[in-house]
């Protein structure tokens, strides 16, 4: 697609936030011109599904791709210019300098309204050569294909993962399922520091049970790369067939230097609840931007796929004519590790204390179905409640996939500022094959009120 000199709406980044915005812009405005710049070649893909395409649970990578650039362009009457990287934004003259990667030339376009939806890049460690054949990171479909291809063709038997965050843990499961021995290196003394201690212990037991080794308080300080990868820590070294780094992400906002668009301390674009940045006619949303936190009543950097879709959609509507404030996130997140699911919403204990709340944690373990019904599994809910009022500020779930909806219920209760006294008697559905009378959420809330099990 040839980039035009001018667009009424120009969107930089063609994934979750950018595509959601374009869908709404075109729905509300049938005639204006829309252009999209995308440095990659694959757009509109479900990055969160990558570990499952690598393992083969999802049979092909193309299943993760919702639209090709061409199909998305036709559907939304939009110029989707893949292989085009924004290099500089001049917000005074409303111009964007662009690298046409395939054509190997610098071109320029201009806009009336601009949305920056560039997402985030995986953070890189300075001592690693990321071009080596046995070094991997996971962000894009080609990254996923590269890992799968290497595991299948190289005879790799032993993998190191740097970082026990979301990607590190999900990929530990994937690589284990593909038959590799897996060692995770984590710099912190714990995995998932925001989760309560019981959930963190359960994660460690789960890894052990499934034969994944995790080394906590073990920062990787160097690697030697040849046919094998030697990983060095303060305590020694070990050799692997491949190395995956998953040590966090950084907003892709470097090209905004000198644009006047204000960034926060993470380098994320500061937006208001309407998706407006500090510069007139420049909007943003998704992993490159901050997001409004409903409970804290302030912006936070919490880059997650489901948030990007919502922020993008609302920003697109506001870019045309609407005046809709984003209601905000409460921090819901979830991941699967082998047979267990771990999820949290709201604040962690540390965050609650840092924000001046006086809190009490209550937990309950119950069954997923009536205890006597075949297939009943253990479910644990921990609630963080404001000490004086019992207002729910946070919740953590660990248990089977079937009952994960309890964390969504908790998110809604946090949003509605419900109290333990409301939750303890709440009218949740019950039937023996599906749920018990006293589920883990009700039971935990009941403990706050009545200090009994
Ligand atoms: P992360 O922030 O979740 O975890 C990175 C981990 O790497 C941290 O625990 C950190 O202490 C560790 N680390 C950093 N440097 C290290 C070093 N030198 N040696 C050893 N350990 C080191 O980041 P991620 O796992 O890369 O995920 C990227 C983003 O994607 C996150 O924002 C995450 O929320 C999001 N994501 C979410 C989900 C989900 O919600 N299910 C799934 C995948 C990714």
CSV table of C-alpha atoms and ligand atoms in Angstrom, one decimal:
chain,number,residue,atom,x,y,z
A,1,UNK,CA,0.0,0.0,0.0
A,2,UNK,CA,1.4,3.4,-1.1
A,3,UNK,CA,1.5,5.9,1.8
A,4,UNK,CA,-0.4,9.1,0.9
A,5,UNK,CA,0.7,12.6,1.7
A,6,UNK,CA,-2.2,13.3,4.1
A,7,UNK,CA,-4.8,11.5,6.2
A,8,UNK,CA,-7.7,12.9,8.2
A,9,UNK,CA,-6.8,10.2,10.8
A,10,UNK,CA,-3.4,8.6,11.0
A,11,UNK,CA,-2.8,5.7,13.3
A,12,UNK,CA,0.7,4.5,14.1
A,13,UNK,CA,0.6,0.8,15.1
A,14,UNK,CA,-1.8,-1.8,13.7
A,15,UNK,CA,-2.5,-4.2,16.5
A,16,UNK,CA,-4.9,-4.2,19.5
A,17,UNK,CA,-5.3,-0.5,20.3
A,18,UNK,CA,-4.7,0.9,16.8
A,19,UNK,CA,-7.1,-1.6,15.0
A,20,UNK,CA,-9.8,-1.1,17.7
A,21,UNK,CA,-9.6,2.7,17.1
A,22,UNK,CA,-9.8,2.3,13.3
A,23,UNK,CA,-12.9,0.1,13.6
A,24,UNK,CA,-14.7,2.8,15.6
A,25,UNK,CA,-13.4,5.7,13.5
A,26,UNK,CA,-14.7,4.1,10.3
A,27,UNK,CA,-18.0,3.1,12.0
A,28,UNK,CA,-18.7,6.7,13.0
A,29,UNK,CA,-17.1,8.5,10.0
A,30,UNK,CA,-17.8,6.9,6.6
A,31,UNK,CA,-15.9,9.4,4.4
A,32,UNK,CA,-12.7,10.7,6.0
A,33,UNK,CA,-9.4,9.2,5.0
A,34,UNK,CA,-7.6,6.8,7.4
A,35,UNK,CA,-4.0,5.7,7.2
A,36,UNK,CA,-2.1,3.2,9.3
A,37,UNK,CA,1.7,2.9,9.7
A,38,UNK,CA,2.9,-0.5,10.8
A,39,UNK,CA,6.6,-1.4,11.0
A,40,UNK,CA,5.9,-5.2,11.0
A,41,UNK,CA,4.3,-7.3,8.3
A,42,UNK,CA,1.7,-9.1,10.5
A,43,UNK,CA,-1.1,-7.1,11.9
A,44,UNK,CA,-4.0,-7.8,14.2
A,45,UNK,CA,-2.6,-10.9,15.9
A,46,UNK,CA,-3.3,-12.4,19.3
A,47,UNK,CA,0.1,-12.1,20.9
A,48,UNK,CA,-1.2,-13.7,24.1
A,49,UNK,CA,-1.9,-16.9,22.2
A,50,UNK,CA,1.7,-17.3,21.0
A,51,UNK,CA,2.9,-19.8,23.7
A,52,UNK,CA,0.0,-22.1,22.7
A,53,UNK,CA,0.7,-21.9,19.0
A,54,UNK,CA,4.4,-22.7,19.7
A,55,UNK,CA,3.4,-25.8,21.7
A,56,UNK,CA,0.9,-26.9,19.0
A,57,UNK,CA,-2.2,-26.6,21.3
A,58,UNK,CA,-3.3,-24.1,18.6
A,59,UNK,CA,-2.6,-25.9,15.4
A,60,UNK,CA,-1.2,-23.0,13.4
A,61,UNK,CA,0.2,-19.5,13.9
A,62,UNK,CA,-2.2,-18.2,11.3
A,63,UNK,CA,-5.1,-18.9,13.6
A,64,UNK,CA,-3.8,-16.1,15.8
A,65,UNK,CA,-4.1,-13.6,13.0
A,66,UNK,CA,-7.5,-12.0,12.9
A,67,UNK,CA,-7.0,-10.1,9.6
A,68,UNK,CA,-4.3,-9.6,7.0
A,69,UNK,CA,-3.4,-6.0,6.3
A,70,UNK,CA,-5.2,-6.2,3.0
A,71,UNK,CA,-8.4,-7.6,4.5
A,72,UNK,CA,-8.4,-5.1,7.3
A,73,UNK,CA,-7.8,-2.3,4.9
A,74,UNK,CA,-10.7,-3.3,2.6
A,75,UNK,CA,-13.0,-3.9,5.6
A,76,UNK,CA,-12.3,-0.4,7.0
A,77,UNK,CA,-11.6,1.5,3.8
A,78,UNK,CA,-8.2,2.3,5.3
A,79,UNK,CA,-4.6,2.5,3.9
A,80,UNK,CA,-2.8,-0.1,6.0
A,81,UNK,CA,0.9,0.5,5.2
A,82,UNK,CA,2.9,-2.4,6.6
A,83,UNK,CA,6.7,-2.2,6.6
A,84,UNK,CA,6.4,1.5,7.5
A,85,UNK,CA,8.1,2.7,10.6
A,86,UNK,CA,7.4,6.1,12.2
A,87,UNK,CA,10.7,7.8,12.9
A,88,UNK,CA,9.7,11.3,14.1
A,89,UNK,CA,6.5,13.2,14.8
A,90,UNK,CA,6.4,16.9,14.3
A,91,UNK,CA,3.3,17.9,16.2
A,92,UNK,CA,3.5,21.6,15.3
A,93,UNK,CA,3.2,21.0,11.5
A,94,UNK,CA,1.3,17.7,12.0
A,95,UNK,CA,3.9,15.7,10.0
A,96,UNK,CA,5.4,12.2,10.5
A,97,UNK,CA,8.7,11.1,9.1
A,98,UNK,CA,8.5,7.5,8.0
A,99,UNK,CA,10.9,4.8,6.9
A,100,UNK,CA,9.6,2.6,4.1
A,101,UNK,CA,11.5,-0.5,5.1
A,102,UNK,CA,11.0,-2.5,1.9
A,103,UNK,CA,11.6,0.5,-0.4
A,104,UNK,CA,14.6,1.5,1.8
A,105,UNK,CA,13.6,5.2,1.7
A,106,UNK,CA,12.4,8.0,4.0
A,107,UNK,CA,9.0,9.4,3.2
A,108,UNK,CA,6.6,11.7,4.9
A,109,UNK,CA,2.9,12.0,5.6
A,110,UNK,CA,0.7,14.4,7.5
A,111,UNK,CA,-2.5,14.2,9.5
A,112,UNK,CA,-5.4,16.1,11.1
A,113,UNK,CA,-5.7,13.7,14.0
A,114,UNK,CA,-3.0,11.2,15.1
A,115,UNK,CA,-3.2,8.1,17.3
A,116,UNK,CA,-0.1,6.5,18.7
A,117,UNK,CA,-0.7,2.8,19.3
A,118,UNK,CA,2.9,1.5,19.0
A,119,UNK,CA,2.7,-0.9,21.9
A,120,UNK,CA,5.9,-2.1,23.7
A,121,UNK,CA,9.1,-3.9,22.9
A,122,UNK,CA,10.6,-6.7,25.0
A,123,UNK,CA,13.3,-5.3,27.2
A,124,UNK,CA,16.7,-6.5,26.1
A,125,UNK,CA,19.8,-7.3,28.2
A,126,UNK,CA,22.9,-5.5,27.1
A,127,UNK,CA,25.2,-8.5,27.2
A,128,UNK,CA,23.1,-10.7,24.9
A,129,UNK,CA,23.4,-10.8,21.1
A,130,UNK,CA,19.8,-11.2,20.0
A,131,UNK,CA,20.7,-12.0,16.5
A,132,UNK,CA,22.1,-15.4,17.5
A,133,UNK,CA,20.2,-18.5,16.3
A,134,UNK,CA,19.7,-19.9,19.8
A,135,UNK,CA,18.6,-16.6,21.5
A,136,UNK,CA,14.9,-15.8,21.6
A,137,UNK,CA,12.3,-13.3,22.8
A,138,UNK,CA,8.6,-13.5,22.4
A,139,UNK,CA,6.5,-10.6,21.0
A,140,UNK,CA,5.5,-11.3,17.4
A,141,UNK,CA,4.3,-14.2,15.3
A,142,UNK,CA,7.7,-14.5,13.6
A,143,UNK,CA,9.3,-14.7,17.1
A,144,UNK,CA,7.0,-17.6,17.9
A,145,UNK,CA,7.6,-19.3,14.6
A,146,UNK,CA,11.3,-19.0,15.1
A,147,UNK,CA,11.1,-20.7,18.6
A,148,UNK,CA,8.9,-23.5,17.3
A,149,UNK,CA,11.1,-24.1,14.3
A,150,UNK,CA,14.3,-24.2,16.3
A,151,UNK,CA,12.9,-26.6,18.9
A,152,UNK,CA,11.6,-28.9,16.2
A,153,UNK,CA,14.7,-28.9,14.0
A,154,UNK,CA,17.7,-28.4,16.2
A,155,UNK,CA,17.2,-31.4,18.6
A,156,UNK,CA,17.3,-28.9,21.5
A,157,UNK,CA,16.9,-30.6,24.8
A,158,UNK,CA,17.5,-28.0,27.5
A,159,UNK,CA,16.2,-24.4,27.6
A,160,UNK,CA,16.9,-21.5,29.9
A,161,UNK,CA,14.3,-18.8,30.5
A,162,UNK,CA,15.3,-15.5,31.9
A,163,UNK,CA,12.5,-14.0,34.0
A,164,UNK,CA,9.7,-15.7,35.9
A,165,UNK,CA,7.0,-13.2,34.9
A,166,UNK,CA,4.0,-13.9,32.8
A,167,UNK,CA,5.9,-14.8,29.6
A,168,UNK,CA,8.6,-16.8,31.4
A,169,UNK,CA,6.0,-19.0,33.2
A,170,UNK,CA,3.7,-19.5,30.2
A,171,UNK,CA,6.7,-20.4,28.1
A,172,UNK,CA,8.1,-22.8,30.7
A,173,UNK,CA,4.9,-24.8,30.3
A,174,UNK,CA,5.1,-24.6,26.5
A,175,UNK,CA,8.8,-25.7,26.3
A,176,UNK,CA,8.2,-28.5,28.9
A,177,UNK,CA,5.2,-29.7,26.8
A,178,UNK,CA,7.5,-29.8,23.8
A,179,UNK,CA,9.8,-32.2,25.7
A,180,UNK,CA,12.6,-29.9,26.9
A,181,UNK,CA,14.2,-29.6,30.2
A,182,UNK,CA,13.5,-26.1,31.5
A,183,UNK,CA,15.4,-23.9,34.0
A,184,UNK,CA,14.0,-20.4,34.9
A,185,UNK,CA,16.3,-17.7,36.2
A,186,UNK,CA,14.6,-15.0,38.3
A,187,UNK,CA,16.5,-12.1,39.7
A,188,UNK,CA,13.9,-11.4,42.5
A,189,UNK,CA,13.6,-13.6,45.6
A,190,UNK,CA,10.1,-14.6,44.4
A,191,UNK,CA,8.1,-15.2,41.2
A,192,UNK,CA,5.0,-12.9,40.7
A,193,UNK,CA,5.7,-10.5,43.6
A,194,UNK,CA,2.3,-8.9,43.5
A,195,UNK,CA,0.5,-12.1,44.4
A,196,UNK,CA,0.0,-13.1,48.0
A,197,UNK,CA,2.4,-15.6,49.6
A,198,UNK,CA,0.1,-18.6,49.3
A,199,UNK,CA,-0.3,-18.1,45.5
A,200,UNK,CA,3.4,-17.7,45.1
A,201,UNK,CA,4.0,-20.9,47.0
A,202,UNK,CA,1.5,-22.7,44.9
A,203,UNK,CA,3.2,-21.5,41.7
A,204,UNK,CA,6.5,-22.8,42.9
A,205,UNK,CA,5.0,-26.2,43.9
A,206,UNK,CA,3.2,-26.3,40.5
A,207,UNK,CA,6.6,-25.8,38.7
A,208,UNK,CA,8.3,-28.4,40.8
A,209,UNK,CA,5.4,-30.9,40.2
A,210,UNK,CA,5.8,-30.4,36.5
A,211,UNK,CA,9.5,-30.8,36.5
A,212,UNK,CA,10.5,-27.1,35.8
A,213,UNK,CA,13.5,-25.9,37.8
A,214,UNK,CA,13.3,-22.3,39.0
A,215,UNK,CA,16.3,-20.4,40.5
A,216,UNK,CA,15.1,-17.4,42.6
A,217,UNK,CA,17.4,-14.5,43.6
A,218,UNK,CA,19.5,-15.5,40.6
A,219,UNK,CA,20.3,-12.6,38.3
A,220,UNK,CA,21.9,-13.6,35.0
A,221,UNK,CA,24.9,-11.4,34.5
A,222,UNK,CA,26.4,-12.7,31.3
A,223,UNK,CA,26.0,-15.3,28.5
A,224,UNK,CA,28.4,-16.9,26.1
A,225,UNK,CA,26.8,-17.8,22.8
A,226,UNK,CA,28.1,-20.5,20.4
A,227,UNK,CA,26.4,-23.7,19.4
A,228,UNK,CA,25.3,-23.8,23.0
A,229,UNK,CA,24.4,-20.9,25.3
A,230,UNK,CA,26.4,-20.7,28.6
A,231,UNK,CA,24.5,-18.7,31.2
A,232,UNK,CA,26.4,-17.0,34.0
A,233,UNK,CA,25.1,-16.0,37.4
A,234,UNK,CA,26.9,-14.8,40.6
A,235,UNK,CA,26.9,-18.5,41.6
A,236,UNK,CA,28.3,-20.2,38.6
A,237,UNK,CA,27.3,-21.1,35.1
A,238,UNK,CA,25.3,-23.7,33.1
A,239,UNK,CA,24.9,-24.7,29.5
A,240,UNK,CA,21.7,-24.8,27.4
A,241,UNK,CA,20.6,-25.4,23.8
A,242,UNK,CA,18.5,-22.3,23.7
A,243,UNK,CA,17.8,-19.2,25.8
A,244,UNK,CA,14.5,-17.2,26.0
A,245,UNK,CA,14.6,-13.8,27.6
A,246,UNK,CA,11.3,-12.5,29.1
A,247,UNK,CA,12.5,-9.7,31.4
A,248,UNK,CA,9.7,-7.2,30.9
A,249,UNK,CA,8.7,-4.7,28.3
A,250,UNK,CA,9.3,-1.0,27.4
A,251,UNK,CA,6.8,1.3,25.7
A,252,UNK,CA,7.7,1.9,22.0
A,253,UNK,CA,7.9,5.6,22.3
A,254,UNK,CA,11.5,6.4,21.5
A,255,UNK,CA,10.5,8.1,18.2
A,256,UNK,CA,8.5,10.8,20.2
A,257,UNK,CA,11.6,12.6,21.4
A,258,UNK,CA,11.1,16.3,20.7
A,259,UNK,CA,7.5,15.8,19.8
A,260,UNK,CA,6.2,17.5,22.9
A,261,UNK,CA,4.1,14.4,23.8
A,262,UNK,CA,4.5,14.0,27.5
A,263,UNK,CA,5.7,10.6,28.8
A,264,UNK,CA,5.8,9.1,32.3
A,265,UNK,CA,8.8,7.6,34.1
A,266,UNK,CA,8.4,4.3,32.3
A,267,UNK,CA,8.4,6.1,28.9
A,268,UNK,CA,4.7,5.5,28.6
A,269,UNK,CA,2.5,8.2,26.9
A,270,UNK,CA,0.4,10.2,29.4
A,271,UNK,CA,-3.2,10.2,28.3
A,272,UNK,CA,-6.4,11.4,29.9
A,273,UNK,CA,-9.5,9.2,30.2
A,274,UNK,CA,-10.5,10.2,26.7
A,275,UNK,CA,-7.2,9.0,25.2
A,276,UNK,CA,-5.9,12.6,24.6
A,277,UNK,CA,-2.2,13.2,25.1
A,278,UNK,CA,-0.6,16.5,26.2
A,279,UNK,CA,-0.6,17.6,22.6
A,280,UNK,CA,-3.7,18.8,20.7
A,281,UNK,CA,-5.1,16.3,18.2
A,282,UNK,CA,-2.7,13.5,19.3
A,283,UNK,CA,-4.2,10.5,21.0
A,284,UNK,CA,-2.9,7.3,22.4
A,285,UNK,CA,-3.8,4.0,24.1
A,286,UNK,CA,-2.5,0.4,24.6
A,287,UNK,CA,0.8,-0.8,25.8
A,288,UNK,CA,2.6,2.4,24.8
A,289,UNK,CA,0.4,4.5,27.1
A,290,UNK,CA,-0.7,4.8,30.8
A,291,UNK,CA,-4.2,3.8,31.7
A,292,UNK,CA,-6.6,5.2,34.3
A,293,UNK,CA,-7.0,3.1,37.4
A,294,UNK,CA,-10.5,3.2,38.7
A,295,UNK,CA,-9.7,2.4,42.3
A,296,UNK,CA,-6.7,4.6,42.7
A,297,UNK,CA,-8.2,7.4,40.6
A,298,UNK,CA,-4.9,8.0,38.8
A,299,UNK,CA,-3.0,6.8,35.8
A,300,UNK,CA,-0.8,3.7,36.0
A,301,UNK,CA,1.4,1.8,33.6
A,302,UNK,CA,-0.3,-1.6,33.3
A,303,UNK,CA,0.3,-2.9,29.8
A,304,UNK,CA,-2.2,-5.7,29.1
A,305,UNK,CA,-3.9,-6.9,25.8
A,306,UNK,CA,-7.4,-6.6,27.0
A,307,UNK,CA,-6.9,-3.1,28.2
A,308,UNK,CA,-5.3,-2.1,24.9
A,309,UNK,CA,-8.5,-3.2,23.0
A,310,UNK,CA,-10.8,-1.2,25.2
A,311,UNK,CA,-8.6,1.9,25.3
A,312,UNK,CA,-8.3,1.8,21.6
A,313,UNK,CA,-12.0,1.5,21.0
A,314,UNK,CA,-12.9,4.3,23.3
A,315,UNK,CA,-10.2,6.6,21.9
A,316,UNK,CA,-11.3,5.9,18.3
A,317,UNK,CA,-14.8,6.9,19.2
A,318,UNK,CA,-13.6,10.1,20.9
A,319,UNK,CA,-11.3,11.0,18.0
A,320,UNK,CA,-14.4,11.3,15.8
A,321,UNK,CA,-17.1,12.9,17.9
A,322,UNK,CA,-17.8,11.2,21.2
A,323,UNK,CA,-16.9,12.4,24.6
A,324,UNK,CA,-16.7,9.1,26.5
A,325,UNK,CA,-14.3,8.8,29.5
A,326,UNK,CA,-12.7,5.4,29.9
A,327,UNK,CA,-14.1,4.0,33.2
A,328,UNK,CA,-10.7,2.6,34.1
A,329,UNK,CA,-9.1,-0.7,34.9
A,330,UNK,CA,-8.9,-2.4,38.3
A,331,UNK,CA,-5.9,-4.4,37.4
A,332,UNK,CA,-7.3,-7.8,36.5
A,333,UNK,CA,-4.8,-10.3,35.2
A,334,UNK,CA,-4.8,-14.1,34.8
A,335,UNK,CA,-2.5,-16.8,33.6
A,336,UNK,CA,-2.5,-20.6,33.2
A,337,UNK,CA,0.3,-22.8,34.4
A,338,UNK,CA,-0.1,-26.5,33.6
A,339,UNK,CA,-3.4,-27.5,35.3
A,340,UNK,CA,-3.8,-24.4,37.4
A,341,UNK,CA,-4.9,-20.9,36.8
A,342,UNK,CA,-3.7,-17.9,38.9
A,343,UNK,CA,-5.4,-14.6,38.7
A,344,UNK,CA,-5.5,-11.3,40.6
A,345,UNK,CA,-7.5,-8.1,40.4
A,346,UNK,CA,-7.3,-4.9,42.4
A,347,UNK,CA,-4.4,-3.9,44.5
A,348,UNK,CA,-1.6,-6.1,46.0
A,349,UNK,CA,-1.0,-5.8,49.7
A,350,UNK,CA,2.1,-3.6,49.2
A,351,UNK,CA,0.2,-1.3,46.8
A,352,UNK,CA,-2.7,-1.0,49.2
A,353,UNK,CA,-0.4,0.0,52.0
A,354,UNK,CA,1.5,2.4,49.8
A,355,UNK,CA,-1.7,4.1,48.9
A,356,UNK,CA,-2.5,4.6,52.6
A,357,UNK,CA,-5.1,1.8,53.0
A,358,UNK,CA,-5.2,-0.2,56.2
A,359,UNK,CA,-6.0,-3.7,55.0
A,360,UNK,CA,-6.8,-7.2,56.2
A,361,UNK,CA,-6.3,-10.3,54.1
A,362,UNK,CA,-8.8,-13.2,54.4
A,363,UNK,CA,-8.7,-16.5,52.4
A,364,UNK,CA,-10.8,-19.5,51.9
A,365,UNK,CA,-10.3,-22.8,50.1
A,366,UNK,CA,-13.4,-24.4,48.8
A,367,UNK,CA,-14.4,-26.9,46.1
A,368,UNK,CA,-15.2,-25.9,42.5
A,369,UNK,CA,-18.4,-27.9,42.5
A,370,UNK,CA,-20.4,-29.5,45.4
A,371,UNK,CA,-17.8,-31.4,47.3
A,372,UNK,CA,-19.5,-34.8,46.7
A,373,UNK,CA,-19.8,-34.2,42.9
A,374,UNK,CA,-17.2,-36.0,40.7
A,375,UNK,CA,-14.5,-33.6,39.5
A,376,UNK,CA,-14.7,-31.2,42.4
A,377,UNK,CA,-11.4,-29.4,42.6
A,378,UNK,CA,-9.8,-27.1,45.2
A,379,UNK,CA,-10.3,-23.4,44.7
A,380,UNK,CA,-8.6,-20.7,46.7
A,381,UNK,CA,-9.7,-17.0,47.0
A,382,UNK,CA,-7.8,-14.4,49.0
A,383,UNK,CA,-9.4,-11.0,49.5
A,384,UNK,CA,-7.8,-7.8,50.5
A,385,UNK,CA,-10.3,-5.8,52.5
A,386,UNK,CA,-10.2,-2.3,54.0
A,387,UNK,CA,-9.8,-2.9,57.7
A,388,UNK,CA,-12.5,-0.5,59.0
A,389,UNK,CA,-15.2,-0.8,56.3
A,390,UNK,CA,-14.6,-4.2,54.7
A,391,UNK,CA,-14.4,-2.6,51.2
A,392,UNK,CA,-12.9,-5.1,48.8
A,393,UNK,CA,-9.6,-3.7,47.4
A,394,UNK,CA,-8.0,-6.8,45.9
A,395,UNK,CA,-8.5,-10.5,45.2
A,396,UNK,CA,-6.4,-13.4,44.1
A,397,UNK,CA,-7.7,-16.7,42.7
A,398,UNK,CA,-5.9,-20.0,42.3
A,399,UNK,CA,-7.6,-23.1,41.1
A,400,UNK,CA,-9.0,-24.8,38.0
A,401,UNK,CA,-9.9,-23.0,34.7
A,402,UNK,CA,-13.6,-23.9,35.2
A,403,UNK,CA,-14.1,-21.5,38.2
A,404,UNK,CA,-11.9,-18.7,37.0
A,405,UNK,CA,-15.0,-16.5,36.7
A,406,UNK,CA,-14.7,-15.8,40.4
A,407,UNK,CA,-11.9,-13.3,39.7
A,408,UNK,CA,-14.1,-11.5,37.2
A,409,UNK,CA,-16.8,-11.3,39.9
A,410,UNK,CA,-14.3,-9.9,42.3
A,411,UNK,CA,-13.2,-7.3,39.7
A,412,UNK,CA,-16.8,-6.2,39.3
A,413,UNK,CA,-17.2,-6.0,43.1
A,414,UNK,CA,-14.0,-4.0,43.4
A,415,UNK,CA,-15.3,-1.7,40.7
A,416,UNK,CA,-18.6,-1.3,42.5
A,417,UNK,CA,-16.8,-0.7,45.8
A,418,UNK,CA,-18.6,-3.6,47.5
A,419,UNK,CA,-18.0,-4.6,51.1
A,420,UNK,CA,-17.4,-8.0,52.6
A,421,UNK,CA,-20.8,-7.7,54.3
A,422,UNK,CA,-22.4,-7.5,50.8
A,423,UNK,CA,-20.3,-10.3,49.3
A,424,UNK,CA,-20.8,-12.8,52.2
A,425,UNK,CA,-24.5,-13.1,51.3
A,426,UNK,CA,-24.4,-12.5,47.6
A,427,UNK,CA,-26.8,-14.5,45.4
A,428,UNK,CA,-24.4,-16.5,43.3
A,429,UNK,CA,-25.6,-19.4,41.2
A,430,UNK,CA,-25.5,-22.9,42.7
A,431,UNK,CA,-26.0,-26.5,41.4
A,432,UNK,CA,-23.8,-29.5,42.4
A,433,UNK,CA,-22.2,-30.2,39.0
A,434,UNK,CA,-21.2,-26.5,38.6
A,435,UNK,CA,-20.7,-24.7,41.9
A,436,UNK,CA,-21.0,-25.3,45.7
A,437,UNK,CA,-23.4,-23.3,47.9
A,438,UNK,CA,-20.5,-21.6,49.7
A,439,UNK,CA,-17.9,-20.8,47.1
A,440,UNK,CA,-14.4,-19.6,47.9
A,441,UNK,CA,-15.3,-15.9,47.3
A,442,UNK,CA,-18.4,-15.9,49.6
A,443,UNK,CA,-16.5,-17.9,52.2
A,444,UNK,CA,-13.5,-15.6,52.3
A,445,UNK,CA,-15.8,-12.5,52.6
A,446,UNK,CA,-17.7,-14.3,55.4
A,447,UNK,CA,-14.5,-14.8,57.3
A,448,UNK,CA,-14.0,-11.0,57.5
A,449,UNK,CA,-17.4,-10.5,58.9
A,450,UNK,CA,-17.7,-13.3,61.3
A,451,UNK,CA,-14.1,-14.5,61.8
A,452,UNK,CA,-15.1,-18.0,61.2
A,453,UNK,CA,-14.5,-20.7,58.6
B,1,LIG,P1,7.3,-9.4,33.5
B,1,LIG,O1,7.5,-8.0,34.0
B,1,LIG,O2,5.9,-10.1,33.8
B,1,LIG,O3,8.4,-10.3,34.2
B,1,LIG,C1,9.8,-10.1,33.9
B,1,LIG,C2,10.6,-10.8,35.0
B,1,LIG,O4,12.0,-10.9,34.7
B,1,LIG,C3,10.5,-10.1,36.4
B,1,LIG,O5,10.1,-11.1,37.4
B,1,LIG,C4,12.0,-9.7,36.6
B,1,LIG,O6,12.3,-9.7,38.0
B,1,LIG,C5,12.8,-10.7,35.8
B,1,LIG,N1,14.2,-10.3,35.4
B,1,LIG,C6,14.5,-9.1,34.9
B,1,LIG,N2,15.9,-9.1,34.6
B,1,LIG,C7,16.4,-10.3,34.9
B,1,LIG,C8,17.7,-10.9,34.8
B,1,LIG,N3,18.8,-10.3,34.4
B,1,LIG,N4,17.8,-12.2,35.2
B,1,LIG,C9,16.7,-12.9,35.7
B,1,LIG,N5,15.5,-12.3,35.8
B,1,LIG,C10,15.3,-11.1,35.5
B,1,LIG,O7,7.6,-9.4,31.9
B,1,LIG,P2,7.3,-10.5,30.8
B,1,LIG,O8,7.1,-11.8,31.4
B,1,LIG,O9,8.5,-10.2,29.9
B,1,LIG,O10,6.0,-10.0,30.1
B,1,LIG,C11,5.9,-8.8,29.3
B,1,LIG,C12,4.6,-8.1,29.5
B,1,LIG,O11,3.5,-8.9,28.9
B,1,LIG,C13,4.2,-7.9,30.9
B,1,LIG,O12,3.7,-6.6,31.0
B,1,LIG,C14,3.1,-8.8,31.2
B,1,LIG,O13,2.1,-8.3,32.1
B,1,LIG,C15,2.5,-9.1,29.8
B,1,LIG,N6,1.9,-10.4,29.7
B,1,LIG,C16,0.8,-10.7,30.4
B,1,LIG,C17,0.3,-12.0,30.3
B,1,LIG,C18,-1.0,-12.4,31.0
B,1,LIG,O14,-1.6,-11.5,31.6
B,1,LIG,N7,-1.4,-13.6,31.0
B,1,LIG,C19,0.9,-13.0,29.5
B,1,LIG,C20,2.1,-12.6,28.8
B,1,LIG,C21,2.5,-11.4,28.9
